[in-house]
mmCIF file of C-alpha atoms in Angstrom:
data_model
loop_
_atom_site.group_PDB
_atom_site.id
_atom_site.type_symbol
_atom_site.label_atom_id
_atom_site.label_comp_id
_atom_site.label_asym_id
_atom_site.label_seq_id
_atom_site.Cartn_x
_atom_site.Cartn_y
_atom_site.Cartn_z
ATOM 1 C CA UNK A 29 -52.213 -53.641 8.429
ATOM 2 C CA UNK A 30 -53.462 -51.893 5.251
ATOM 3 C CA UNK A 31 -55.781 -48.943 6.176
ATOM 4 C CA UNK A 32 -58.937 -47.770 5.082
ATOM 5 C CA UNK A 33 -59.691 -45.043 2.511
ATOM 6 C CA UNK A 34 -61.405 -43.157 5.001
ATOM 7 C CA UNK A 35 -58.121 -43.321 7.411
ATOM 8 C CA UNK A 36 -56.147 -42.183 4.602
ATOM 9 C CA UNK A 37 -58.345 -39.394 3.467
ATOM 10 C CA UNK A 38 -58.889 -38.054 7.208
ATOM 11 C CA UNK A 39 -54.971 -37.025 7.432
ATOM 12 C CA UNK A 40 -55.411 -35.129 4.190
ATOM 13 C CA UNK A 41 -55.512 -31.130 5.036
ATOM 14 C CA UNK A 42 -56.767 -29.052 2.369
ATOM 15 C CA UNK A 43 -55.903 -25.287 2.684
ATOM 16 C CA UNK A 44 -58.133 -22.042 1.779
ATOM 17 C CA UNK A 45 -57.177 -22.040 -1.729
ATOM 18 C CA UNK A 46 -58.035 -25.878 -2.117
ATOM 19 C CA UNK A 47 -54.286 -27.617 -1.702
ATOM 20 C CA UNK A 48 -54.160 -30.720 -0.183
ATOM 21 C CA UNK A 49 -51.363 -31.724 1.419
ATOM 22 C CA UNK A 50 -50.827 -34.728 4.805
ATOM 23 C CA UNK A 51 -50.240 -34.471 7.953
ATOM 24 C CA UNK A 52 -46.393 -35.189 9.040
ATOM 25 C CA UNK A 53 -45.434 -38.341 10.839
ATOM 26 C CA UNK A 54 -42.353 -38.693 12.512
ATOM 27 C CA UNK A 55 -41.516 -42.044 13.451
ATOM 28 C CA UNK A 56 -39.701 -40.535 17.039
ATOM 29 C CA UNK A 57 -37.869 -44.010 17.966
ATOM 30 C CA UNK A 58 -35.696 -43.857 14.842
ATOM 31 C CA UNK A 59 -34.890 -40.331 15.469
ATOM 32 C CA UNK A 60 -33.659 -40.882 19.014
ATOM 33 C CA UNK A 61 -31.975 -43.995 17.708
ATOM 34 C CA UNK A 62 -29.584 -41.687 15.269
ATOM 35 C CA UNK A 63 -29.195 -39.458 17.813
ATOM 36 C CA UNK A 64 -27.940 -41.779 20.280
ATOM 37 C CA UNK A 65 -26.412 -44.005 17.832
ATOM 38 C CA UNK A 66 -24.312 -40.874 16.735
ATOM 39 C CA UNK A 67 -23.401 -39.643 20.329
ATOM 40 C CA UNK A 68 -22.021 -43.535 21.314
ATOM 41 C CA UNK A 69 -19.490 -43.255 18.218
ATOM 42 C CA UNK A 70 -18.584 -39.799 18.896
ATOM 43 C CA UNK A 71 -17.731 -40.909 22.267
ATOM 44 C CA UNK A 72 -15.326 -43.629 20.846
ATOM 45 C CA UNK A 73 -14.021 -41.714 18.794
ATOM 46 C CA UNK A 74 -12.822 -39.150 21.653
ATOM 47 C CA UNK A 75 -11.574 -42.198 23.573
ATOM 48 C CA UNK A 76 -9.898 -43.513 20.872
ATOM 49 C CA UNK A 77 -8.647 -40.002 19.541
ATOM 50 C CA UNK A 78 -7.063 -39.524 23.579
ATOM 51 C CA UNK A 79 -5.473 -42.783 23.579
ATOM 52 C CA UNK A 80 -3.451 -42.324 20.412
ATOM 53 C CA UNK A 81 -2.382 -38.847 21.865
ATOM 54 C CA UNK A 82 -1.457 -40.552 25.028
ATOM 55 C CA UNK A 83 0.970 -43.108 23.020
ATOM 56 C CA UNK A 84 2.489 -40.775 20.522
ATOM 57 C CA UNK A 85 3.232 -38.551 23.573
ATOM 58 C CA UNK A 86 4.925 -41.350 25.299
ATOM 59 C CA UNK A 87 7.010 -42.279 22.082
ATOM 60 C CA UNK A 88 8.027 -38.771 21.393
ATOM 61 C CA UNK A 89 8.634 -37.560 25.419
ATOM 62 C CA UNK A 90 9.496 -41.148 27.207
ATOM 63 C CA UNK A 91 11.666 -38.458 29.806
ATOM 64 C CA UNK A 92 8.438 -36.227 30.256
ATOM 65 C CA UNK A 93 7.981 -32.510 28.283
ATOM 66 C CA UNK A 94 11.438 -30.508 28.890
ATOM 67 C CA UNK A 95 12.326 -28.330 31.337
ATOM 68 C CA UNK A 96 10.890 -25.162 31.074
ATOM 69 C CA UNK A 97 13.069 -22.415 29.571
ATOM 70 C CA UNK A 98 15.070 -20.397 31.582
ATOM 71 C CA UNK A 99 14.150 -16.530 30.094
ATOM 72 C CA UNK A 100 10.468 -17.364 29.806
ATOM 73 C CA UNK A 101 8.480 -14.917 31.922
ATOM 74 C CA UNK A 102 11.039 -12.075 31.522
ATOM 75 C CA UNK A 103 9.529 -9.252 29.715
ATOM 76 C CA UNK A 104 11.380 -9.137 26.417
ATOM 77 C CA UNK A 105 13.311 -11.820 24.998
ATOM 78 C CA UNK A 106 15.450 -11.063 22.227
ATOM 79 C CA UNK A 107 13.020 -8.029 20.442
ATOM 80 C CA UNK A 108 9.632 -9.639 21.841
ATOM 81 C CA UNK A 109 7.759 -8.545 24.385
ATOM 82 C CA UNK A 110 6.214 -11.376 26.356
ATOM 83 C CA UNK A 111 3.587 -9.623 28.395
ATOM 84 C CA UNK A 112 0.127 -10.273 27.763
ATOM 85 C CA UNK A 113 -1.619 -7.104 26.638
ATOM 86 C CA UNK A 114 -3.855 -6.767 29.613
ATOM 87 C CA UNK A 115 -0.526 -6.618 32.049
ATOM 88 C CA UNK A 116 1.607 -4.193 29.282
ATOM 89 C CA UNK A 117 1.084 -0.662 30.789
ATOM 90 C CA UNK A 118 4.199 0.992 28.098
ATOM 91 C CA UNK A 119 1.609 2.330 25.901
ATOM 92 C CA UNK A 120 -0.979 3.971 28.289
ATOM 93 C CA UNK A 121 2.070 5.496 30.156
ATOM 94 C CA UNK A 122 3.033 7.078 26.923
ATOM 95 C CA UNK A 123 -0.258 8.159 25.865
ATOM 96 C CA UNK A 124 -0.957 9.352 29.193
ATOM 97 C CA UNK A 125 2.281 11.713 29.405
ATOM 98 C CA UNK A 126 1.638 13.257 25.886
ATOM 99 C CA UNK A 127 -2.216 13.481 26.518
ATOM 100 C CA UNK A 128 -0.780 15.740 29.977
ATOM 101 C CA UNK A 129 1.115 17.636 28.182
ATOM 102 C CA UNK A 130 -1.015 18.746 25.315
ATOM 103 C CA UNK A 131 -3.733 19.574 28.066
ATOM 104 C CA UNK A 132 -1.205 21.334 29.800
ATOM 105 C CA UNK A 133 -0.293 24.278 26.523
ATOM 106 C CA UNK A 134 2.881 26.195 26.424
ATOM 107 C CA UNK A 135 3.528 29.719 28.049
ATOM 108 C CA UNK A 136 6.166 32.152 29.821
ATOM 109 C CA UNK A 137 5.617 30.786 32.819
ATOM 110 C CA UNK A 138 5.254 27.842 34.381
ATOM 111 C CA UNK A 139 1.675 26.371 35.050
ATOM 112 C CA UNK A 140 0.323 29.140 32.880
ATOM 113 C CA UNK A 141 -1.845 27.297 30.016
ATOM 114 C CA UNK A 142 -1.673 29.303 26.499
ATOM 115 C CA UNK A 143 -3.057 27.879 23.502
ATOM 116 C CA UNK A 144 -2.789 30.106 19.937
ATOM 117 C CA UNK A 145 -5.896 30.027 18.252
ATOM 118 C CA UNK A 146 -5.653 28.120 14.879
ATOM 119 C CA UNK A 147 -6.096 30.919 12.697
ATOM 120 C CA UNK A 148 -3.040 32.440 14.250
ATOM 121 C CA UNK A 149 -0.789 29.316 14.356
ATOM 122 C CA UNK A 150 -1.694 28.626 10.358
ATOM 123 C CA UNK A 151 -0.695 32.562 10.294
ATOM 124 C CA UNK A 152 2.787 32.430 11.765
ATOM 125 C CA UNK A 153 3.162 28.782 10.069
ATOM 126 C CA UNK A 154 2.597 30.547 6.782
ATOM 127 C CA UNK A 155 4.926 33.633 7.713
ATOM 128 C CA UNK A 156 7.642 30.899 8.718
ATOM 129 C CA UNK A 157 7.235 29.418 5.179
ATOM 130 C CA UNK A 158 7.490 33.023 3.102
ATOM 131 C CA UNK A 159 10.139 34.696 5.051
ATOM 132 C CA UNK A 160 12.495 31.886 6.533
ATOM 133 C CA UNK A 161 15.128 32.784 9.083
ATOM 134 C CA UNK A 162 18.472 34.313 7.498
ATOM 135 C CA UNK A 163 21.169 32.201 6.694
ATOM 136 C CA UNK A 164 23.842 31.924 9.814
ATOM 137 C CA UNK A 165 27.187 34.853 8.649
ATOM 138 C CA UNK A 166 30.003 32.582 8.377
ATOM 139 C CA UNK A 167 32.522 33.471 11.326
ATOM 140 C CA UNK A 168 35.745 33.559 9.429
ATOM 141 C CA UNK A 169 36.794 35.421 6.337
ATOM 142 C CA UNK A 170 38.799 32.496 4.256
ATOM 143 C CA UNK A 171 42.439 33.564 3.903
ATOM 144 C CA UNK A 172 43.995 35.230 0.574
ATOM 145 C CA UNK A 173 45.692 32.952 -1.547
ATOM 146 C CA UNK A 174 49.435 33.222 -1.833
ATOM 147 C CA UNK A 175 50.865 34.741 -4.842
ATOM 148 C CA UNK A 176 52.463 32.130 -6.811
ATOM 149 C CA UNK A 177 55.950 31.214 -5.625
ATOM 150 C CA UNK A 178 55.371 32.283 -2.007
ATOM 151 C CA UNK A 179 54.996 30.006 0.968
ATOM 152 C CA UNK A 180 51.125 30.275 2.575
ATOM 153 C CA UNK A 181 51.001 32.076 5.941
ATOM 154 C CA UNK A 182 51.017 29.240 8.908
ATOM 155 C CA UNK A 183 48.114 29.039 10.855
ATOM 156 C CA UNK A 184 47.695 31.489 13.963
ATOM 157 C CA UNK A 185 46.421 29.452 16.909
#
């Protein structure tokens, strides 16, 4: 059915600054027929894509999957750790004892919490640097060398 000029020009919009321009049409039955056309052959193609799983499963397994391995759920094997990282506690433990014992300072006496300023810690690390410790005296004099021609002394025990 052809229409009219008049039904034509009544879908024509025209805008504030004079552009013309129709009204859309969407034809809805075609869109719900690619839509539903598209979710039947995605459906085959999961029932087809399960099937051939299936089979190849059954070629490569025709006993089943294998037994399941004796050291798995242990919680290293070989050099890795197995443990999921929510159930591993090694870390927090070891954070947790070096976070207590920086809290808990250094001192004479036990439970007595001393902390050197930093200014006096960069002081004595700077004093360490400039004036290090002696060198250790050597506990034994070494013994004279014989004259030529004589024996050496034997060792005293």
């Amino acid at each position: 059915m052809k229409k009219t000029q008049v039904e034509l020009e009544s879908r024509v919009i025209v805008g504030a600054h004079g552009v013309a321009a129709e009204e859309d049409h969407l034809v809805m039955g075609k869109v719900v027929g690619i839509g539903v056309g598209s979710l039947v052959i995605f459906a085959v193609g999961i029932v087809w894509a399960y099937y051939i799983q299936v089979r190849t499963m059954a070629d490569i397994q025709p006993d089943g999957p294998p037994p399941r391995p004796a050291a798995m759920g242990q919680y290293e094997v070989g050099i890795v750790n197995q443990r999921l990282f929510e159930q591993d506690w090694h870390a927090e433990d070891k954070l947790s004892g070096q976070d207590q014992a920086l809290r808990a300072g250094w001192g004479d006496q036990p439970g007595v919490k001393q902390h050197p300023a930093i200014d006096a810690a960069m002081k004595t690390v700077i004093e360490q640097k400039r004036n290090p410790p002696p060198a250790p005296a050597p506990e034994t004099a070494p013994a004279p060398e014989p004259a030529p021609g004589q024996t050496p002394p034997s060792p005293q025990q």
